[in-house]
Short mmCIF file of C-alpha atoms and ligand atoms in Angstrom, two decimals:
data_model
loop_
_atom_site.label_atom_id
_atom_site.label_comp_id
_atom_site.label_asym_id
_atom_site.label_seq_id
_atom_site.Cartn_x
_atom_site.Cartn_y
_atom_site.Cartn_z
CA UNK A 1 -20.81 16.55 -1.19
CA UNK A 2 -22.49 13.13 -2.11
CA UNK A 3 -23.41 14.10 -5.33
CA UNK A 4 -20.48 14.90 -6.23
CA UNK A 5 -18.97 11.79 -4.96
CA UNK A 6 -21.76 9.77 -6.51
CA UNK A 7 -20.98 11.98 -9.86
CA UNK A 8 -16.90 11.07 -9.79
CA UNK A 9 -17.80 7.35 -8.76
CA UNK A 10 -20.39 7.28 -11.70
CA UNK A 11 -17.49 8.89 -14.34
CA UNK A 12 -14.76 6.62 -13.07
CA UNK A 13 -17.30 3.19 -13.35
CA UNK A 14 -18.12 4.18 -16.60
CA UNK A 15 -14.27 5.11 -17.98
CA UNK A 16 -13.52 1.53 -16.67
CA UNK A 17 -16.52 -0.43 -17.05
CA UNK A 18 -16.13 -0.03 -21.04
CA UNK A 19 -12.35 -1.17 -20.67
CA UNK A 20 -13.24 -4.54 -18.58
CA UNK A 21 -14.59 -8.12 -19.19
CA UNK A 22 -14.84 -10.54 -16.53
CA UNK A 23 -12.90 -13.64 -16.84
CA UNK A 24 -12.88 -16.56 -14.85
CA UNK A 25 -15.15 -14.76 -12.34
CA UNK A 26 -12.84 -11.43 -12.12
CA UNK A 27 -13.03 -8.38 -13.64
CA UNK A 28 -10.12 -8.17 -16.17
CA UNK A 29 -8.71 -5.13 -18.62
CA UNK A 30 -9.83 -5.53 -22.28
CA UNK A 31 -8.50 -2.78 -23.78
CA UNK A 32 -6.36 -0.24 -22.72
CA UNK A 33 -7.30 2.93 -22.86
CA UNK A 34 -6.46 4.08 -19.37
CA UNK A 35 -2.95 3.02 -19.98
CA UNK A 36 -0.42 6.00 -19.32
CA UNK A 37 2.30 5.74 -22.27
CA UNK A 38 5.41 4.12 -21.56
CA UNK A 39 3.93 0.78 -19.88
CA UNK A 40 5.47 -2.05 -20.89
CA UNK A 41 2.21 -4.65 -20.40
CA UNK A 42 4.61 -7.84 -21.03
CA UNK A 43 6.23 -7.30 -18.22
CA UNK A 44 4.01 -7.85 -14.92
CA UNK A 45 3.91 -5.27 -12.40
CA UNK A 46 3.60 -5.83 -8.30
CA UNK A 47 0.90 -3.55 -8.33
CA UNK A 48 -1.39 -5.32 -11.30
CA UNK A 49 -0.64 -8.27 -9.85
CA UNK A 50 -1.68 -7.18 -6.74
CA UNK A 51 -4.94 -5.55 -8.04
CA UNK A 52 -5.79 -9.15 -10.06
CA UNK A 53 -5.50 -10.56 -6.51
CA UNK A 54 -7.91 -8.68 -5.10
CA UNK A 55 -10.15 -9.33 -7.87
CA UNK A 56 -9.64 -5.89 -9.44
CA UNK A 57 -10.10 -4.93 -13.17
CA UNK A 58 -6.30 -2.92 -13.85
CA UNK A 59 -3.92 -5.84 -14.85
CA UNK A 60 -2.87 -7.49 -18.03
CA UNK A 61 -2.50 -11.20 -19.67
CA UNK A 62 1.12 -10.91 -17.96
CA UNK A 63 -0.17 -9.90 -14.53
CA UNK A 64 -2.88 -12.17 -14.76
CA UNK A 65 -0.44 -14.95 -15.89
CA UNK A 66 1.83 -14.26 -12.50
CA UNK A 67 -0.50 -14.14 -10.57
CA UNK A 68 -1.58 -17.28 -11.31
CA UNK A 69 1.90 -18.86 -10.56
CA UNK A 70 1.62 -16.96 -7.60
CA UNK A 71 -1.76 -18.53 -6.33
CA UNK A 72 -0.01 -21.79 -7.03
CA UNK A 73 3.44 -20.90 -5.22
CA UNK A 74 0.71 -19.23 -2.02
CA UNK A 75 -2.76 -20.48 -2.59
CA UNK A 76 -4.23 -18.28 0.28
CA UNK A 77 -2.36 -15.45 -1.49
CA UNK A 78 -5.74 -13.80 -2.18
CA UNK A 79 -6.76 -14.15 1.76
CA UNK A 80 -2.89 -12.50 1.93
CA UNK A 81 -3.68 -9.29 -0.15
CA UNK A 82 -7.55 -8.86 2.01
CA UNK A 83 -5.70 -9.54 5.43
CA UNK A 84 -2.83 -6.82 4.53
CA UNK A 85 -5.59 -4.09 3.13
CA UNK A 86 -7.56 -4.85 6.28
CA UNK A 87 -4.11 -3.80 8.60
CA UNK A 88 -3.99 -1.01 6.55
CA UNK A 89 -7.31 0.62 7.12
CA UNK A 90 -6.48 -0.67 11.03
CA UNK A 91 -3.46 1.46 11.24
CA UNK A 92 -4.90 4.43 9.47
CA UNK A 93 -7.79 4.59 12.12
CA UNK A 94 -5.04 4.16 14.97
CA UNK A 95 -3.40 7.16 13.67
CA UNK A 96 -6.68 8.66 13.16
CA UNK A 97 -7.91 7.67 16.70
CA UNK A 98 -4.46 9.98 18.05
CA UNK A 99 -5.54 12.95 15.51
CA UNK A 100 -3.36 12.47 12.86
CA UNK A 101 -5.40 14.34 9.74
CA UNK A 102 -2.88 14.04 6.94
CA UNK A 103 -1.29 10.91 5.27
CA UNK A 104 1.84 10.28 3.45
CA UNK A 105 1.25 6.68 1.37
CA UNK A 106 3.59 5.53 -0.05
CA UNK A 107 3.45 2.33 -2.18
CA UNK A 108 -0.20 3.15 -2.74
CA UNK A 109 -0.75 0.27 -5.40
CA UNK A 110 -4.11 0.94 -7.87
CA UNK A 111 -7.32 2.24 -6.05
CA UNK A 112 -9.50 -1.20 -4.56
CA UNK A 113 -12.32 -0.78 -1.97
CA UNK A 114 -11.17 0.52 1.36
CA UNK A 115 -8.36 3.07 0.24
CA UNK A 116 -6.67 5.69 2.58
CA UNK A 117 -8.60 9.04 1.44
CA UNK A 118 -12.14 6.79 1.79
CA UNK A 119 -11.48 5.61 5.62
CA UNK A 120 -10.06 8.62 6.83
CA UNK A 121 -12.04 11.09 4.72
CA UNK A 122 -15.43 9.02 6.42
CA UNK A 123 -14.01 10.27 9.83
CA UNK A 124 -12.70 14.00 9.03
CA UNK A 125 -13.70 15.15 5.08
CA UNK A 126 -10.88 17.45 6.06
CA UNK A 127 -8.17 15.13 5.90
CA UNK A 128 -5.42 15.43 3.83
CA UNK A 129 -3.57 12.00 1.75
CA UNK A 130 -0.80 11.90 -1.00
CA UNK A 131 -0.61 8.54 -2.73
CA UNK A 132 3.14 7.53 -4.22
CA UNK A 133 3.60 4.85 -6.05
CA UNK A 134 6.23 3.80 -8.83
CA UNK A 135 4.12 2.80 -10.94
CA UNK A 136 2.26 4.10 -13.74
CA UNK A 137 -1.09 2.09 -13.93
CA UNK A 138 -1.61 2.91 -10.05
CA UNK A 139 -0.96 6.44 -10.50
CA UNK A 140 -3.45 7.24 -13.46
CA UNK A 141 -5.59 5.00 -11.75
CA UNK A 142 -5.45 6.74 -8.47
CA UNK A 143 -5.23 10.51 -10.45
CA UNK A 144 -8.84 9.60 -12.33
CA UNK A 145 -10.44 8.54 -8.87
CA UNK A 146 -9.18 11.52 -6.78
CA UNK A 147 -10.72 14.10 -9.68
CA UNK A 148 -12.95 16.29 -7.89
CA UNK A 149 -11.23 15.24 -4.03
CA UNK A 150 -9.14 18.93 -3.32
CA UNK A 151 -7.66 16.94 -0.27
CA UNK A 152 -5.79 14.05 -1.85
CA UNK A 153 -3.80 13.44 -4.61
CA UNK A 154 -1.11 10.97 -6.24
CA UNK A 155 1.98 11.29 -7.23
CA UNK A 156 4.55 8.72 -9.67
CA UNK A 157 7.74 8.78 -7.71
CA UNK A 158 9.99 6.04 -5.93
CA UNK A 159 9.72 5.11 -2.62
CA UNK A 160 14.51 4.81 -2.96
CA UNK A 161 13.70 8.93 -3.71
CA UNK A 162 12.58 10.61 -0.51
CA UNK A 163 13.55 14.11 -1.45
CA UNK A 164 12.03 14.16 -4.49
CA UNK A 165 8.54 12.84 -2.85
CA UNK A 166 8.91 14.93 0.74
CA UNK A 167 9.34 18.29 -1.36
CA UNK A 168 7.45 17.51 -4.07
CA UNK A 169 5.04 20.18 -5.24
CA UNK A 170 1.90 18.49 -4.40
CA UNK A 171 3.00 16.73 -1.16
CA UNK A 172 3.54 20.22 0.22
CA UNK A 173 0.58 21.97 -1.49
CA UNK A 174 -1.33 19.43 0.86
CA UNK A 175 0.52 18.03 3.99
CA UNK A 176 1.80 20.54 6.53
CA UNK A 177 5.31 19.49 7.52
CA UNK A 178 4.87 21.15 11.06
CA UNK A 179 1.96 19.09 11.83
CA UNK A 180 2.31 15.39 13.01
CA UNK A 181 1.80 13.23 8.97
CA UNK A 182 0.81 9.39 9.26
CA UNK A 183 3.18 7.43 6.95
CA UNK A 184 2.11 4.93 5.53
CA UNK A 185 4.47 2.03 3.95
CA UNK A 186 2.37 -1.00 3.34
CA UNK A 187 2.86 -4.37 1.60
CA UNK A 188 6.12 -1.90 0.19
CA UNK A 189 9.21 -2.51 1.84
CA UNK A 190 9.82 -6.08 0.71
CA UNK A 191 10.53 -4.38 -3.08
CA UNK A 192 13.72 -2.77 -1.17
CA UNK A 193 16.98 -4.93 -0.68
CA UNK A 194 19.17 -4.70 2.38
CA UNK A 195 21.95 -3.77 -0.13
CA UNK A 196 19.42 -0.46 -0.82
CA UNK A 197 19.65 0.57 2.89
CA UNK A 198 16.22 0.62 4.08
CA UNK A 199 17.26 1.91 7.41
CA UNK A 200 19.10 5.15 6.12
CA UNK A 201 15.97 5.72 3.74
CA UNK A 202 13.85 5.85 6.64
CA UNK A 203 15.94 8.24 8.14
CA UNK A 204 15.14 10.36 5.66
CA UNK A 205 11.20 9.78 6.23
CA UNK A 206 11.67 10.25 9.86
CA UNK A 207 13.98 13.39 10.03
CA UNK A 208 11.35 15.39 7.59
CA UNK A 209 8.39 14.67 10.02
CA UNK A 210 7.80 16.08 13.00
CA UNK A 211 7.63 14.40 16.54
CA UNK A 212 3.61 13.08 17.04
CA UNK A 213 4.13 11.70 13.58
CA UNK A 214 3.46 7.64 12.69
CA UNK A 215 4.99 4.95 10.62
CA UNK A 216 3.02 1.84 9.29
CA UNK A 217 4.78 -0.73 8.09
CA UNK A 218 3.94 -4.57 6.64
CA UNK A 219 5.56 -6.55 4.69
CA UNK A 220 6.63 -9.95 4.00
CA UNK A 221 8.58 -11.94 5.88
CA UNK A 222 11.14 -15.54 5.79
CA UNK A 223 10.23 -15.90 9.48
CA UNK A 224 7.56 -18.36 8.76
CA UNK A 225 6.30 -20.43 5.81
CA UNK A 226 9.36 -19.96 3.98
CA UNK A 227 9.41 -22.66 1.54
CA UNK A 228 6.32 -20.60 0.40
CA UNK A 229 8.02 -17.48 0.78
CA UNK A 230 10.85 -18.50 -1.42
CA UNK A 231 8.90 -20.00 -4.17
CA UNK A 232 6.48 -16.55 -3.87
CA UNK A 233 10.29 -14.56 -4.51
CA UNK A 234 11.15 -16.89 -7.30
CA UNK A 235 7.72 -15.97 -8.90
CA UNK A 236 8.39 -12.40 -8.67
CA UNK A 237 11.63 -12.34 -9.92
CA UNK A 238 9.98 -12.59 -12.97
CA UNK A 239 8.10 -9.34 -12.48
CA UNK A 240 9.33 -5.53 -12.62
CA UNK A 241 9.37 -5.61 -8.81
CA UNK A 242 11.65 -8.67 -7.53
CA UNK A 243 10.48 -9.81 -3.71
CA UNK A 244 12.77 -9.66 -0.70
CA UNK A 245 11.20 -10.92 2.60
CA UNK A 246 12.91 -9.97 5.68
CA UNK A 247 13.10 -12.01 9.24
CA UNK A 248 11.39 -10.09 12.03
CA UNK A 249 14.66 -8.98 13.61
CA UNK A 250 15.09 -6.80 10.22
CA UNK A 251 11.95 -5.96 10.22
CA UNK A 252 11.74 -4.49 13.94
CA UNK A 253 15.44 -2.22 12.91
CA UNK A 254 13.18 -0.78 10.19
CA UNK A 255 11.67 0.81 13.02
CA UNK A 256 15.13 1.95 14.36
CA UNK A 257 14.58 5.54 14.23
CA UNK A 258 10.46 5.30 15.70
CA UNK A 259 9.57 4.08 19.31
CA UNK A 260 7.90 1.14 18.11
CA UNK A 261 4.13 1.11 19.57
CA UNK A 262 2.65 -2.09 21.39
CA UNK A 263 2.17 -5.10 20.05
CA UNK A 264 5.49 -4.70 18.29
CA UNK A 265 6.05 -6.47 14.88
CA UNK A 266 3.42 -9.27 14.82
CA UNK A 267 1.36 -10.96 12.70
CA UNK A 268 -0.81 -8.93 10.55
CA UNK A 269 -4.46 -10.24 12.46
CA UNK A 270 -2.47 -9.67 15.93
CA UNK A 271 -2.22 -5.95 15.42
CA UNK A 272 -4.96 -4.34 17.25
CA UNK A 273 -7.57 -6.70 16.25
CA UNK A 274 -11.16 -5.71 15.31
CA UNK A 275 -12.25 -8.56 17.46
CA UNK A 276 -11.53 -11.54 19.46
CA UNK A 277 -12.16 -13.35 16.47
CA UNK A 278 -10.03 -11.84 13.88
CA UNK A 279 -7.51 -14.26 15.97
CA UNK A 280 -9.35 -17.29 15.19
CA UNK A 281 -7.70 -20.02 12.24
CA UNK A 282 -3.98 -19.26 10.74
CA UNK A 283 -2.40 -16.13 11.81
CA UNK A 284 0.20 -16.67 9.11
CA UNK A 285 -1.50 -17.01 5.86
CA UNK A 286 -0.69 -13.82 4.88
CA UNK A 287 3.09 -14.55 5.20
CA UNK A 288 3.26 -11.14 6.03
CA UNK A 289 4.44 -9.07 9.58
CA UNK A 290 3.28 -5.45 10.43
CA UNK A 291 4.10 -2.64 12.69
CA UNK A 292 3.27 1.24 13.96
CA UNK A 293 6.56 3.55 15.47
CA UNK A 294 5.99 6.73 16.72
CA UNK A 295 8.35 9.50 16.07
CA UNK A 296 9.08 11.10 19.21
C1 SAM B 1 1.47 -4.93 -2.67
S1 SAM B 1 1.10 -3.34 -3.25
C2 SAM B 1 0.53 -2.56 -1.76
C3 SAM B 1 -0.54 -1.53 -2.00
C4 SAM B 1 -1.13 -0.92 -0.74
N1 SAM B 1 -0.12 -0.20 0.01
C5 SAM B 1 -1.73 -1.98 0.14
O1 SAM B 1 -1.07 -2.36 1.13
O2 SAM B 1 -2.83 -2.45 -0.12
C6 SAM B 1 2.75 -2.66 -3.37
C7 SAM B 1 2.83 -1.36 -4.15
O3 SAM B 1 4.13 -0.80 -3.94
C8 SAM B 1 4.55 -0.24 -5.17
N2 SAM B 1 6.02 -0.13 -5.14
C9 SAM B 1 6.93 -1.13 -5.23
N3 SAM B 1 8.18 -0.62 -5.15
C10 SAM B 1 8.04 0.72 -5.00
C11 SAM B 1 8.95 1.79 -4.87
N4 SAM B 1 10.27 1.57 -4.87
N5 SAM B 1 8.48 3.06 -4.75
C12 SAM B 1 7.13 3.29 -4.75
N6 SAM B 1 6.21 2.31 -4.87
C13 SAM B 1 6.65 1.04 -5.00
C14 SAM B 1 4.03 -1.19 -6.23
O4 SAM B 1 3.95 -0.57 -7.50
C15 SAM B 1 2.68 -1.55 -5.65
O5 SAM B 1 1.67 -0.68 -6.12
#
């Protein structure tokens, strides 16, 4: 099994180590062979951007160029990105810790260390995780990492199109609907507008999984730092993926349809901390608030 792990890590470094340079101490794309046709690399995606945050290699001039404006809009918008992938692998050890074994994530975003398949997989090799994401970059991205893995796999469809991702082939070719499914919906829901109907898409999510079944969800929020907030949205606005942040009341009727778990929507380091510590300095420099229902 390590080797080949070891042989799919070596393929993938090598694919992408000939595409990258490193630039101002990060690890930037040169060329672009890994690019799936019909990316438009003018135009900056949430998910390159993202991945430049975090220091990754998958992003372009125009990514790179936003997310400069949006380390000057939030300049501990890189401690932002870290703090929301650590709630992430938090939640999916939670759901772990209850015996969830299969994972539904949705607004995936392009591979980085720590992703959903790696911590669970470390627990139980025999759990099962289908990455969604909109975007094209992530996907490939995700599809050239997961060669090899029988147990996850990643699929490009919208997070606005339930049906289409809940009875997709490969969602049901590996997550059994009659088992409890972790779903997973992180740093994703502020790309969907209250005129879009979160709530009702939920629904959707909830009514297809059965009871046992958990929701994770962080995103932005206007309940604190908002000046910041607002010039963060204005900076996206010039992306594919415009920003809405939500107040913590909206946040909390995301959960509407899930008996939301203890400590409720918080801030992302007051979520079942590691440790004591993870509490010390500024509990809202990721801008960001985070919860786990349970679907009874
Ligand atoms: C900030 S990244 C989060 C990645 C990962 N979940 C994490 O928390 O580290 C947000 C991701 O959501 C994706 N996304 C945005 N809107 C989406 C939609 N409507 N459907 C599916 N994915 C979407 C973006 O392409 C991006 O990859």
């Amino acid at each position: 099994m390590w080797l080949r792990h070891t042989v799919s890590a070596l393929t993938l470094w090598v694919t992408w180590r000939s595409q990258v340079k490193i630039e101002k101490g990060c690890l930037v794309a040169e060329t672009a062979g890994w690019l799936p046709g019909g990316v438009d690399m003018e135009l900056p995606s949430a998910a390159r951007v993202y991945d430049y945050l975090l220091g990754g290699g998958h992003n372009f001039a125009a990514d790179r160029a936003i997310g400069e404006k949006f380390l000057s809009a939030m300049p501990d918008a890189r401690i932002s990105a870290r703090t929301n992938r650590a709630f992430l692998r938090r939640s999916v050890l939670f759901m772990m810790q209850r015996g969830i074994r299969q994972f539904l994530d949705i607004g995936s975003g392009i591979p980085t260390v720590g992703n959903v398949h790696e911590v669970a997989q470390r627990v139980d090799p025999e759990t099962k995780v289908v990455y969604v994401d909109n975007e094209a970059v992530a996907v490939a991205h995700s599809q050239i990492m997961l060669k090899g893995n029988e147990k996850a796999t990643a699929l490009q469809e919208d997070l606005k199109n339930p049906l289409e991702i809940l009875h997709h082939a490969e969602t049901r070719r590996l997550l059994d609907f009659s088992q409890p499914i972790g779903l997973l919906m992180v740093g994703v829901f502020h790309f969907v507008p209250q005129s879009m109907d979160p709530q009702a898409l939920l629904r959707v999510y909830h009514d297809h999984v059965t009871p046992g079944s958990y929701l994770a969800i962080s995103q932005f929020t206007s309940e604190f730092k908002n000046e910041q907030m607002q010039r963060v949205v204005k900076v996206m606005s010039q992306s594919r993926d415009p920003m809405y942040p939500r107040p913590k009341q909206e946040i909390e009727a995301l959960f509407q349809d899930f008996e939301l778990l203890e400590p409720g929507v918080v801030r992302l380091p007051e979520w079942h901390p590691d440790s004591p510590t993870d509490l010390d300095g500024d509990l809202e420099v990721s801008g960001m608030l985070a919860g786990v229902g349970y679907r009874r």
